[in-house]
């Protein structure tokens, strides 16, 4: 008798194809878009996430992430990086994020993440909120990143954990 996959098919597929992990590439000469970054979590507590969003006005053009965490965390980051491009982000951070991609409870239901892992998804949400909170003061730039960090700078960030 075959054992059931503890990750489920959707999480397994995303976890096996973390195509959006890493950093945004620098802009080409003459391009000007805002890049906003947010982080949340602590490696020592098992989950740390950094999102970088390239925006054109209020529209998400590109998303990259770095994450340390369980397969559910990494799969959720990948799913969000696939879902967010093309979304318009208007209004308060919480409403803009919820309108664009829903809530952590909704992500868990969509992806089949167990309730016991919901706390990990809240860290993912916090990183996204931090990135979006930098959206307003971000001016178009040719620099690769405008950074907002809420974690210890001494902790190293890896692509996966």
Coordinates of N, CA and C in Angstrom, one line a residue, residues 36-160:
X36 N 10.9 47.2 -4.0 CA 10.6 47.3 -2.5 C 10.8 45.9 -1.9
X37 N 11.5 45.9 -0.8 CA 11.9 44.6 -0.1 C 11.4 44.6 1.3
X38 N 10.9 43.5 1.8 CA 10.5 43.3 3.2 C 10.9 41.9 3.7
X39 N 11.2 41.9 4.9 CA 11.7 40.6 5.6 C 10.9 40.4 6.8
X40 N 10.8 39.1 7.2 CA 10.2 38.8 8.5 C 10.7 37.4 8.9
X41 N 10.6 37.2 10.2 CA 10.9 35.9 10.8 C 12.4 35.8 11.3
X42 N 12.7 34.7 11.8 CA 14.1 34.5 12.4 C 14.4 33.0 12.0
X43 N 15.7 32.9 11.5 CA 16.2 31.6 11.2 C 16.1 30.6 12.4
X44 N 16.5 31.2 13.6 CA 16.5 30.4 14.8 C 15.1 29.9 15.2
X45 N 14.0 30.5 14.7 CA 12.7 30.1 15.0 C 12.1 29.3 13.9
X46 N 12.9 29.0 12.9 CA 12.5 28.0 11.8 C 11.9 28.6 10.5
X47 N 11.7 29.9 10.5 CA 11.1 30.6 9.3 C 11.7 32.0 9.2
X48 N 12.2 32.3 8.0 CA 12.7 33.6 7.7 C 12.4 33.8 6.2
X49 N 11.8 34.9 5.8 CA 11.4 35.2 4.4 C 11.8 36.6 4.1
X50 N 12.3 36.8 2.8 CA 12.5 38.1 2.3 C 11.8 38.1 0.9
X51 N 11.0 39.1 0.6 CA 10.4 39.3 -0.7 C 10.9 40.6 -1.3
X52 N 11.2 40.6 -2.6 CA 11.5 41.7 -3.4 C 10.5 41.9 -4.5
X53 N 9.9 43.0 -4.6 CA 8.9 43.3 -5.6 C 9.3 44.4 -6.5
X54 N 9.3 44.2 -7.8 CA 9.6 45.3 -8.7 C 8.2 45.8 -9.2
X55 N 8.0 47.1 -9.0 CA 6.7 47.8 -9.3 C 6.9 48.8 -10.4
X56 N 5.8 48.8 -11.2 CA 5.7 49.9 -12.2 C 4.4 50.7 -11.8
X57 N 4.6 51.8 -11.1 CA 3.4 52.5 -10.5 C 2.9 51.6 -9.4
X58 N 1.6 51.2 -9.5 CA 1.0 50.3 -8.4 C 0.9 48.9 -8.9
X59 N 1.5 48.6 -10.1 CA 1.4 47.2 -10.6 C 2.6 46.4 -10.3
X60 N 2.5 45.2 -9.8 CA 3.6 44.3 -9.6 C 4.1 43.7 -10.9
X61 N 5.3 44.0 -11.2 CA 5.9 43.5 -12.4 C 6.7 42.2 -12.2
X62 N 7.4 42.1 -11.1 CA 8.2 40.9 -10.8 C 8.3 40.7 -9.3
X63 N 8.5 39.4 -8.9 CA 8.6 39.0 -7.5 C 9.7 38.0 -7.4
X64 N 10.6 38.2 -6.4 CA 11.6 37.2 -6.1 C 11.5 37.1 -4.5
X65 N 12.0 36.0 -4.0 CA 12.1 35.7 -2.6 C 13.3 34.9 -2.2
X66 N 13.7 35.1 -1.0 CA 14.6 34.2 -0.3 C 13.9 33.7 0.9
X67 N 14.1 32.4 1.2 CA 13.4 31.9 2.4 C 14.1 30.8 3.0
X68 N 14.0 30.7 4.3 CA 14.5 29.6 5.1 C 13.3 29.1 5.8
X69 N 12.9 27.8 5.6 CA 11.8 27.3 6.3 C 11.4 25.9 5.7
X70 N 10.3 25.4 6.1 CA 9.8 24.1 5.7 C 9.3 24.1 4.3
X71 N 9.1 23.0 3.7 CA 8.5 22.9 2.3 C 7.2 23.7 2.1
X72 N 6.4 23.8 3.1 CA 5.1 24.5 3.0 C 5.4 26.0 2.9
X73 N 6.4 26.5 3.6 CA 6.8 27.9 3.6 C 7.3 28.2 2.2
X74 N 8.3 27.4 1.7 CA 8.9 27.7 0.4 C 7.8 27.6 -0.7
X75 N 7.0 26.6 -0.7 CA 5.9 26.4 -1.7 C 5.0 27.6 -1.7
X76 N 4.7 28.1 -0.5 CA 3.8 29.3 -0.4 C 4.5 30.5 -1.0
X77 N 5.7 30.7 -0.7 CA 6.5 31.8 -1.3 C 6.5 31.7 -2.8
X78 N 6.7 30.5 -3.3 CA 6.8 30.3 -4.8 C 5.4 30.6 -5.4
X79 N 4.3 30.1 -4.8 CA 3.0 30.4 -5.3 C 2.7 31.9 -5.3
X80 N 3.0 32.6 -4.2 CA 2.8 34.0 -4.2 C 3.6 34.8 -5.3
X81 N 4.9 34.3 -5.5 CA 5.7 34.9 -6.5 C 5.1 34.7 -7.9
X82 N 4.3 33.7 -8.1 CA 3.7 33.4 -9.4 C 2.3 34.2 -9.5
X83 N 1.7 34.4 -8.4 CA 0.4 35.0 -8.4 C 0.4 36.5 -8.4
X84 N 1.4 37.1 -7.8 CA 1.4 38.6 -7.6 C 1.7 39.4 -8.9
X85 N 2.6 38.9 -9.8 CA 2.8 39.7 -11.0 C 1.5 40.0 -11.8
X86 N 1.4 41.3 -12.1 CA 0.2 41.7 -12.8 C -0.9 42.3 -11.9
X87 N -0.7 42.1 -10.6 CA -1.7 42.6 -9.6 C -1.5 44.1 -9.4
X88 N -2.6 44.8 -9.3 CA -2.5 46.3 -8.9 C -2.7 46.4 -7.4
X89 N -1.8 47.2 -6.8 CA -1.8 47.3 -5.4 C -2.3 48.7 -5.0
X90 N -3.5 48.9 -4.6 CA -4.1 50.2 -4.2 C -4.5 50.2 -2.8
X91 N -4.4 51.3 -2.1 CA -4.9 51.5 -0.8 C -4.0 51.0 0.3
X92 N -4.5 50.7 1.5 CA -3.8 50.3 2.6 C -3.1 48.9 2.4
X93 N -2.0 48.7 3.0 CA -1.2 47.5 2.7 C -2.1 46.2 2.9
X94 N -2.8 46.1 4.1 CA -3.6 44.9 4.4 C -4.6 44.7 3.3
X95 N -5.3 45.7 2.9 CA -6.4 45.5 1.9 C -5.8 45.2 0.5
X96 N -4.7 45.9 0.2 CA -4.1 45.7 -1.1 C -3.6 44.2 -1.2
X97 N -3.0 43.7 -0.2 CA -2.5 42.3 -0.2 C -3.7 41.3 -0.2
X98 N -4.7 41.6 0.6 CA -5.8 40.7 0.6 C -6.5 40.6 -0.7
X99 N -6.7 41.8 -1.3 CA -7.4 41.9 -2.6 C -6.6 41.1 -3.7
X100 N -5.3 41.3 -3.6 CA -4.4 40.7 -4.7 C -4.3 39.2 -4.5
X101 N -4.1 38.7 -3.3 CA -3.8 37.2 -3.2 C -4.5 36.6 -2.0
X102 N -5.4 37.3 -1.3 CA -6.1 36.7 -0.2 C -5.3 36.7 1.1
X103 N -5.6 35.8 2.0 CA -5.1 35.8 3.4 C -4.3 34.5 3.6
X104 N -3.5 34.4 4.6 CA -2.8 33.2 4.9 C -3.7 32.0 5.1
X105 N -4.8 32.2 5.7 CA -5.8 31.1 5.8 C -6.3 30.6 4.4
X106 N -6.5 31.6 3.6 CA -6.9 31.2 2.2 C -5.8 30.5 1.4
X107 N -4.5 31.0 1.6 CA -3.4 30.4 1.0 C -3.3 28.9 1.4
X108 N -3.5 28.7 2.7 CA -3.4 27.4 3.3 C -4.4 26.5 2.7
X109 N -5.7 27.0 2.6 CA -6.7 26.2 2.0 C -6.5 25.9 0.5
X110 N -6.0 26.9 -0.2 CA -5.7 26.7 -1.7 C -4.6 25.7 -1.9
X111 N -3.6 25.7 -1.1 CA -2.4 24.9 -1.3 C -2.4 23.6 -0.5
X112 N -3.3 23.5 0.4 CA -3.4 22.2 1.2 C -2.4 22.2 2.3
X113 N -2.1 23.4 2.9 CA -1.1 23.5 4.0 C -1.9 23.2 5.3
X114 N -1.3 22.3 6.1 CA -2.0 22.0 7.4 C -2.1 23.1 8.3
X115 N -3.2 23.2 9.1 CA -3.4 24.2 10.1 C -2.2 24.4 11.0
X116 N -1.5 23.4 11.3 CA -0.4 23.4 12.2 C 0.8 24.3 11.6
X117 N 0.7 24.5 10.3 CA 1.8 25.3 9.7 C 1.3 26.8 9.4
X118 N 0.1 27.1 9.8 CA -0.4 28.5 9.5 C 0.5 29.6 10.1
X119 N 1.2 29.3 11.2 CA 2.1 30.3 11.8 C 3.2 30.6 10.8
X120 N 3.7 29.7 10.0 CA 4.7 29.9 9.1 C 4.2 30.8 8.0
X121 N 3.0 30.6 7.6 CA 2.4 31.5 6.5 C 2.2 32.9 7.0
X122 N 2.0 33.1 8.3 CA 1.9 34.4 8.9 C 3.2 35.2 8.7
X123 N 4.3 34.5 8.9 CA 5.7 35.1 8.6 C 5.8 35.5 7.2
X124 N 5.3 34.6 6.3 CA 5.4 35.0 4.8 C 4.6 36.2 4.6
X125 N 3.4 36.3 5.2 CA 2.5 37.5 5.1 C 3.2 38.7 5.6
X126 N 3.9 38.6 6.8 CA 4.6 39.7 7.3 C 5.7 40.3 6.4
X127 N 6.4 39.4 5.8 CA 7.5 39.8 4.8 C 6.8 40.6 3.6
X128 N 5.7 40.1 3.1 CA 5.0 40.8 2.0 C 4.5 42.1 2.5
X129 N 4.0 42.2 3.7 CA 3.5 43.5 4.2 C 4.6 44.5 4.3
X130 N 5.7 44.0 4.8 CA 6.9 44.9 4.9 C 7.3 45.5 3.6
X131 N 7.3 44.6 2.6 CA 7.7 45.0 1.2 C 6.7 46.1 0.7
X132 N 5.4 45.8 0.9 CA 4.4 46.7 0.4 C 4.3 48.0 1.2
X133 N 4.7 47.9 2.5 CA 4.8 49.2 3.3 C 5.9 50.1 2.8
X134 N 6.9 49.6 2.1 CA 7.9 50.4 1.5 C 7.5 51.0 0.2
X135 N 6.3 50.5 -0.3 CA 5.8 50.9 -1.7 C 5.7 52.4 -1.8
X136 N 5.0 53.0 -0.8 CA 4.7 54.4 -0.9 C 6.0 55.3 -1.0
X137 N 7.0 55.1 -0.1 CA 8.2 55.9 -0.2 C 9.1 55.5 -1.3
X138 N 8.9 54.4 -2.0 CA 9.8 54.0 -3.1 C 9.7 54.9 -4.2
X139 N 10.8 55.4 -4.7 CA 10.8 56.2 -5.9 C 11.4 55.3 -7.0
X140 N 11.1 55.6 -8.2 CA 11.7 54.8 -9.3 C 13.3 55.0 -9.1
X141 N 13.9 53.9 -9.3 CA 15.4 53.9 -9.0 C 16.1 53.0 -10.0
X142 N 17.3 53.2 -10.2 CA 18.1 52.3 -11.0 C 19.0 51.4 -10.1
X143 N 18.9 51.6 -8.8 CA 19.6 50.8 -7.9 C 18.8 49.5 -7.8
X144 N 19.4 48.3 -7.4 CA 18.7 47.1 -7.4 C 17.7 46.9 -6.3
X145 N 17.8 47.7 -5.2 CA 16.9 47.4 -4.1 C 16.8 48.6 -3.1
X146 N 15.6 48.8 -2.7 CA 15.3 49.7 -1.5 C 14.9 48.7 -0.4
X147 N 15.5 48.8 0.7 CA 15.4 47.7 1.7 C 14.7 48.1 3.0
X148 N 13.8 47.3 3.4 CA 13.2 47.5 4.7 C 13.4 46.2 5.5
X149 N 14.1 46.2 6.6 CA 14.4 44.9 7.3 C 13.8 45.0 8.7
X150 N 13.2 43.9 9.1 CA 12.7 43.8 10.4 C 13.3 42.6 11.2
X151 N 14.4 42.1 10.7 CA 15.1 41.0 11.3 C 16.5 41.4 11.7
X152 N 17.2 40.5 12.4 CA 18.6 40.8 12.7 C 19.5 40.8 11.5
X153 N 20.3 41.8 11.3 CA 21.1 41.8 10.1 C 22.2 40.8 10.1
X154 N 22.5 40.2 11.3 CA 23.5 39.2 11.4 C 23.1 37.8 10.9
X155 N 21.8 37.6 10.8 CA 21.3 36.3 10.3 C 21.6 36.2 8.8
X156 N 22.1 35.1 8.4 CA 22.2 34.9 6.9 C 20.9 34.4 6.3
X157 N 20.8 34.8 5.0 CA 19.5 34.4 4.3 C 20.0 33.5 3.2
X158 N 19.3 32.4 3.1 CA 19.5 31.4 2.1 C 18.3 31.3 1.1
X159 N 18.5 30.6 0.0 CA 17.4 30.5 -1.0 C 16.4 29.5 -0.5
X160 N 16.8 28.5 0.3 CA 15.9 27.5 0.9 C 16.4 27.0 2.2

